[in-house]
């Protein structure tokens, strides 16, 4: 389905981004991985996907908190692969504290990585996608792009902003062959959420299993986590011909969280 297409997935050395990269590669796309981690581990992931799926896989270590680096990664991909078809803005970080105690440096880092990186990536990718008359931009937002929770001021602000950006870019590219949409996952069990589970377990003196159950029962009616592979499948759908007329909107994968 995606043979001959080139996809960048930001923050794809772990969690949801890696699930998305694996799914797009399985469907035949060449992949640019991005994110932090142990160089040996990243190389294992890169060569593993290349071997298993018979696609070309590159790694770009651009820091998503640096707008110029984001723009450089897009330019380097177009230079190396000769095209760019899919941009998945997935890299993201979390930090929790009441608003009056929220460290300004954390606020800035979350806004830079979870929101501004998508702006820089999109601004650099759109001209190439328009030239090709085909492009798919998928922003990995969150249920926290639609509703709030306490102690997540920066994250909720950034994710709401990302949905606004998605709508504007959907309008600006309408009819050009380029679409821009967001995916809003509920709880997905990744290192980002594992830390929140550990915090609950430590705070309440309960086991990891009990803390995970508590996390789910508070918000997610299905009482189960979505998987990175399922989020990858949702992104793949948005890259399929069935989604040609879907733009400027969001798909929730949240076990019913935002239906409440
Ligand atoms: P994760 O911590 O497993 O992965 C985050 C990825 O981003 C890693 O590859 C990391 O190296 C990369 N990254 C972090 N800072 C970076 C930077 N400055 N430059 C480049 N890469 C950077 O987290 P995850 O749970 O897979 O989250 C991925 C996305 O999904 C995030 O945007 C997150 O907000 C969103 N999300 C996650 C959940 C969930 O329940 N896990 C729910 C909703 C939305």
Coordinates of C-alpha atoms and ligand atoms in Angstrom, one line a residue:
X1 CA 0.0 0.0 0.0
X2 CA 2.8 2.5 0.8
X3 CA 5.6 1.1 -1.5
X4 CA 7.7 3.9 -2.8
X5 CA 6.5 6.4 -0.2
X6 CA 8.9 8.0 2.3
X7 CA 7.8 8.5 5.9
X8 CA 9.3 10.5 8.8
X9 CA 8.1 9.5 12.3
X10 CA 9.4 11.8 15.0
X11 CA 10.1 10.2 18.4
X12 CA 10.2 6.7 16.9
X13 CA 12.9 5.1 19.0
X14 CA 10.3 4.1 21.6
X15 CA 6.6 3.6 22.4
X16 CA 3.9 4.8 20.0
X17 CA 6.3 6.3 17.4
X18 CA 8.1 3.0 17.1
X19 CA 4.8 1.2 16.7
X20 CA 3.8 3.6 13.9
X21 CA 7.2 3.3 12.1
X22 CA 6.9 -0.5 12.2
X23 CA 3.4 -0.4 10.8
X24 CA 4.3 2.0 8.0
X25 CA 7.3 -0.1 7.1
X26 CA 5.2 -3.3 7.1
X27 CA 3.1 -1.6 4.5
X28 CA 6.2 -0.9 2.4
X29 CA 7.1 2.7 3.2
X30 CA 10.8 3.8 3.5
X31 CA 11.3 5.2 7.0
X32 CA 13.2 7.9 8.8
X33 CA 13.5 7.1 12.5
X34 CA 14.1 9.9 15.0
X35 CA 14.4 10.1 18.7
X36 CA 16.9 9.6 21.6
X37 CA 18.4 6.5 23.1
X38 CA 21.4 4.2 23.2
X39 CA 23.1 4.3 19.7
X40 CA 23.5 0.5 19.7
X41 CA 19.8 -0.1 20.5
X42 CA 18.7 2.4 17.8
X43 CA 20.9 0.7 15.2
X44 CA 19.4 -2.7 16.2
X45 CA 15.9 -1.2 15.7
X46 CA 16.9 0.4 12.4
X47 CA 18.6 -2.6 10.8
X48 CA 15.8 -4.9 12.2
X49 CA 13.0 -3.0 10.4
X50 CA 15.1 -2.8 7.2
X51 CA 15.7 -6.6 7.3
X52 CA 12.2 -7.7 8.2
X53 CA 10.3 -5.4 5.8
X54 CA 12.7 -5.0 3.0
X55 CA 12.5 -1.2 3.1
X56 CA 15.1 1.5 3.4
X57 CA 15.4 2.8 7.0
X58 CA 17.5 5.9 8.0
X59 CA 18.0 7.4 11.4
X60 CA 18.1 11.2 12.1
X61 CA 18.9 12.2 15.7
X62 CA 17.5 15.8 15.3
X63 CA 16.4 17.3 18.7
X64 CA 12.7 18.2 18.4
X65 CA 13.1 21.0 20.9
X66 CA 15.3 22.9 18.3
X67 CA 13.2 24.3 15.4
X68 CA 16.2 24.6 13.1
X69 CA 17.1 21.0 13.7
X70 CA 13.5 19.9 12.8
X71 CA 13.7 21.9 9.6
X72 CA 17.1 20.4 8.9
X73 CA 15.8 16.8 9.3
X74 CA 13.0 17.5 6.7
X75 CA 15.5 19.0 4.2
X76 CA 18.0 16.2 4.7
X77 CA 15.3 13.6 4.1
X78 CA 14.1 15.3 0.9
X79 CA 17.8 15.5 -0.2
X80 CA 18.6 11.8 0.7
X81 CA 15.4 10.1 -0.5
X82 CA 14.3 12.6 -3.2
X83 CA 10.8 12.9 -1.8
X84 CA 8.7 13.1 1.4
X85 CA 5.2 11.6 1.6
X86 CA 4.3 11.1 5.2
X87 CA 5.2 13.2 8.3
X88 CA 4.1 11.8 11.7
X89 CA 4.7 14.4 14.4
X90 CA 4.8 12.1 17.4
X91 CA 7.7 13.1 19.7
X92 CA 6.4 14.2 23.0
X93 CA 7.3 14.5 26.7
X94 CA 5.2 14.8 29.9
X95 CA 5.7 16.5 33.2
X96 CA 3.1 16.9 36.0
X97 CA 2.8 19.5 38.7
X98 CA 0.1 21.9 39.9
X99 CA 0.1 25.1 37.8
X100 CA 1.5 27.3 40.5
X101 CA 4.5 25.0 40.9
X102 CA 5.0 24.2 37.2
X103 CA 8.7 25.0 36.4
X104 CA 8.9 27.5 33.5
X105 CA 11.7 25.5 31.9
X106 CA 9.4 22.4 31.7
X107 CA 6.6 24.5 30.3
X108 CA 8.9 25.7 27.5
X109 CA 10.4 22.2 26.8
X110 CA 6.9 20.7 26.5
X111 CA 5.6 23.5 24.2
X112 CA 8.8 23.2 22.1
X113 CA 8.7 19.5 21.6
X114 CA 5.0 18.7 21.7
X115 CA 3.8 21.7 19.7
X116 CA 6.4 23.9 18.0
X117 CA 8.3 20.9 16.5
X118 CA 5.1 20.0 14.5
X119 CA 4.9 23.6 13.3
X120 CA 8.5 23.6 12.0
X121 CA 8.1 20.1 10.5
X122 CA 4.9 20.9 8.7
X123 CA 6.1 24.3 7.4
X124 CA 9.1 22.6 5.9
X125 CA 7.3 19.5 4.5
X126 CA 4.2 21.1 3.0
X127 CA 5.9 22.7 -0.1
X128 CA 7.4 19.3 -1.1
X129 CA 4.1 17.5 -0.5
X130 CA 2.2 20.0 -2.5
X131 CA 4.8 19.7 -5.4
X132 CA 4.2 15.9 -5.3
X133 CA 0.4 16.5 -5.2
X134 CA 0.2 13.9 -2.4
X135 CA 1.1 14.1 1.3
X136 CA -0.1 12.9 4.7
X137 CA 0.6 14.8 7.9
X138 CA -0.5 13.0 11.1
X139 CA -0.1 14.7 14.4
X140 CA -0.1 12.4 17.5
X141 CA -2.1 14.5 20.0
X142 CA -3.9 13.0 22.9
X143 CA -7.3 12.8 24.7
X144 CA -5.6 15.8 26.4
X145 CA -6.0 17.7 23.2
X146 CA -9.8 17.4 23.7
X147 CA -10.2 17.4 27.5
X148 CA -8.1 18.3 30.5
X149 CA -6.7 16.6 33.6
X150 CA -5.1 18.2 36.7
X151 CA -1.4 18.9 36.9
X152 CA -0.8 18.8 33.1
X153 CA -1.0 22.5 32.2
X154 CA 1.8 22.4 29.6
X155 CA 0.9 19.1 28.1
X156 CA -2.8 19.9 27.8
X157 CA -2.1 23.4 26.4
X158 CA 0.4 21.9 23.8
X159 CA -2.0 19.1 22.7
X160 CA -5.0 21.5 22.4
X161 CA -2.7 23.8 20.3
X162 CA -1.7 20.8 18.1
X163 CA -5.4 20.2 17.3
X164 CA -5.7 23.9 16.3
X165 CA -2.6 23.6 14.1
X166 CA -4.1 20.5 12.5
X167 CA -7.3 22.3 11.6
X168 CA -5.4 25.3 10.0
X169 CA -3.1 23.0 8.0
X170 CA -6.1 20.9 6.9
X171 CA -7.7 24.0 5.5
X172 CA -4.6 25.4 3.9
X173 CA -3.8 22.2 2.1
X174 CA -7.4 21.2 1.2
X175 CA -7.7 20.1 -2.4
X176 CA -3.9 19.9 -2.9
X177 CA -3.6 16.1 -2.4
X178 CA -2.2 16.8 1.1
X179 CA -4.2 16.0 4.3
X180 CA -3.5 16.9 7.9
X181 CA -5.1 15.0 10.8
X182 CA -4.6 14.2 14.4
X183 CA -4.8 11.0 16.4
X184 CA -5.9 11.3 20.0
X185 CA -4.8 8.2 22.0
X186 CA -6.1 7.6 25.5
X187 CA -3.8 5.5 27.7
X188 CA -1.2 3.5 25.8
X189 CA 1.3 1.5 27.9
X190 CA 4.7 3.1 26.9
X191 CA 7.7 4.4 28.9
X192 CA 5.9 7.8 29.1
X193 CA 2.9 6.2 31.0
X194 CA 5.0 3.6 32.9
X195 CA 6.5 6.6 34.8
X196 CA 3.0 7.8 35.8
X197 CA 2.1 4.3 36.9
X198 CA 5.2 4.1 39.0
X199 CA 4.4 7.5 40.6
X200 CA 0.9 6.3 41.6
X201 CA 2.3 3.1 43.0
X202 CA 4.9 4.9 45.0
X203 CA 2.5 7.6 46.2
X204 CA -0.2 5.1 47.3
X205 CA 2.1 2.2 48.3
X206 CA 0.4 -0.2 45.9
X207 CA 1.7 -2.6 43.2
X208 CA 2.4 -1.6 39.6
X209 CA -0.6 -3.8 38.5
X210 CA -2.9 -2.1 41.0
X211 CA -1.7 1.4 39.9
X212 CA -2.2 0.5 36.2
X213 CA -5.8 -0.6 37.0
X214 CA -6.4 2.6 39.0
X215 CA -5.1 4.7 36.1
X216 CA -7.4 3.0 33.6
X217 CA -10.5 2.9 35.8
X218 CA -10.3 6.7 36.4
X219 CA -10.5 7.6 32.7
X220 CA -10.7 4.8 30.2
X221 CA -14.0 2.9 30.2
X222 CA -12.6 -0.1 28.2
X223 CA -10.3 -0.7 31.2
X224 CA -7.6 -1.7 28.7
X225 CA -4.6 0.1 27.2
X226 CA -4.5 0.9 23.4
X227 CA -1.3 -0.5 21.9
X228 CA 1.4 1.2 19.8
X229 CA 0.5 -1.2 17.0
X230 CA -3.1 0.0 17.1
X231 CA -2.1 3.6 16.9
X232 CA 0.1 2.6 14.0
X233 CA -2.9 1.0 12.3
X234 CA -4.9 4.3 12.7
X235 CA -2.1 6.3 11.1
X236 CA -1.9 3.7 8.3
X237 CA -5.7 4.2 7.7
X238 CA -5.1 8.0 7.5
X239 CA -2.5 7.2 4.8
X240 CA -4.8 5.0 2.8
X241 CA -7.0 6.0 -0.1
X242 CA -10.1 5.5 2.1
X243 CA -9.0 8.6 4.0
X244 CA -8.4 10.9 1.0
X245 CA -11.3 13.2 2.0
X246 CA -10.5 13.1 5.8
X247 CA -8.6 16.3 6.7
X248 CA -8.4 18.9 9.5
X249 CA -10.0 16.5 12.0
X250 CA -9.2 14.0 14.8
X251 CA -9.6 10.3 15.4
X252 CA -9.8 9.2 19.1
X253 CA -8.4 5.8 20.1
X254 CA -9.2 6.1 23.8
X255 CA -11.4 3.2 24.9
X256 CA -14.4 5.6 25.4
X257 CA -12.5 8.2 27.5
X258 CA -13.9 11.3 25.7
X259 CA -17.4 9.8 25.3
X260 CA -18.1 10.4 28.9
Ligands
LIG1 P1 7.8 7.5 24.8 O1 8.4 8.2 25.9 O2 7.8 6.0 24.8 O3 8.5 8.0 23.4 C1 8.7 9.3 23.2 C2 9.7 9.4 22.0 O4 10.0 10.8 21.7 C3 11.0 8.7 22.2 O5 11.4 8.1 21.0 C4 11.9 9.8 22.6 O6 13.3 9.6 22.3 C5 11.4 10.9 21.7 N1 11.8 12.3 22.1 C6 11.6 12.9 23.3 N2 12.1 14.1 23.3 C7 12.6 14.3 22.1 C8 13.3 15.3 21.5 N3 13.6 16.5 22.1 N4 13.8 15.2 20.2 C9 13.5 14.0 19.5 N5 12.9 13.0 20.0 C10 12.4 13.1 21.3 O7 6.3 8.2 24.7 P2 5.0 7.7 24.0 O8 4.0 7.3 25.1 O9 5.3 6.7 22.9 O10 4.5 9.1 23.4 C11 4.5 9.4 22.0 C12 3.5 10.4 21.7 O11 2.2 10.0 22.0 C13 3.7 11.7 22.5 O12 3.5 12.8 21.7 C14 2.6 11.6 23.6 O13 2.2 12.8 24.1 C15 1.5 10.9 22.8 N6 0.6 10.2 23.7 C16 0.9 9.2 24.5 C17 -0.1 8.5 25.2 C18 0.3 7.3 26.1 O14 -0.6 6.9 26.8 N7 1.4 6.8 26.1 C19 -1.4 8.9 25.1 C20 -1.7 10.0 24.3 C21 -0.7 10.6 23.6

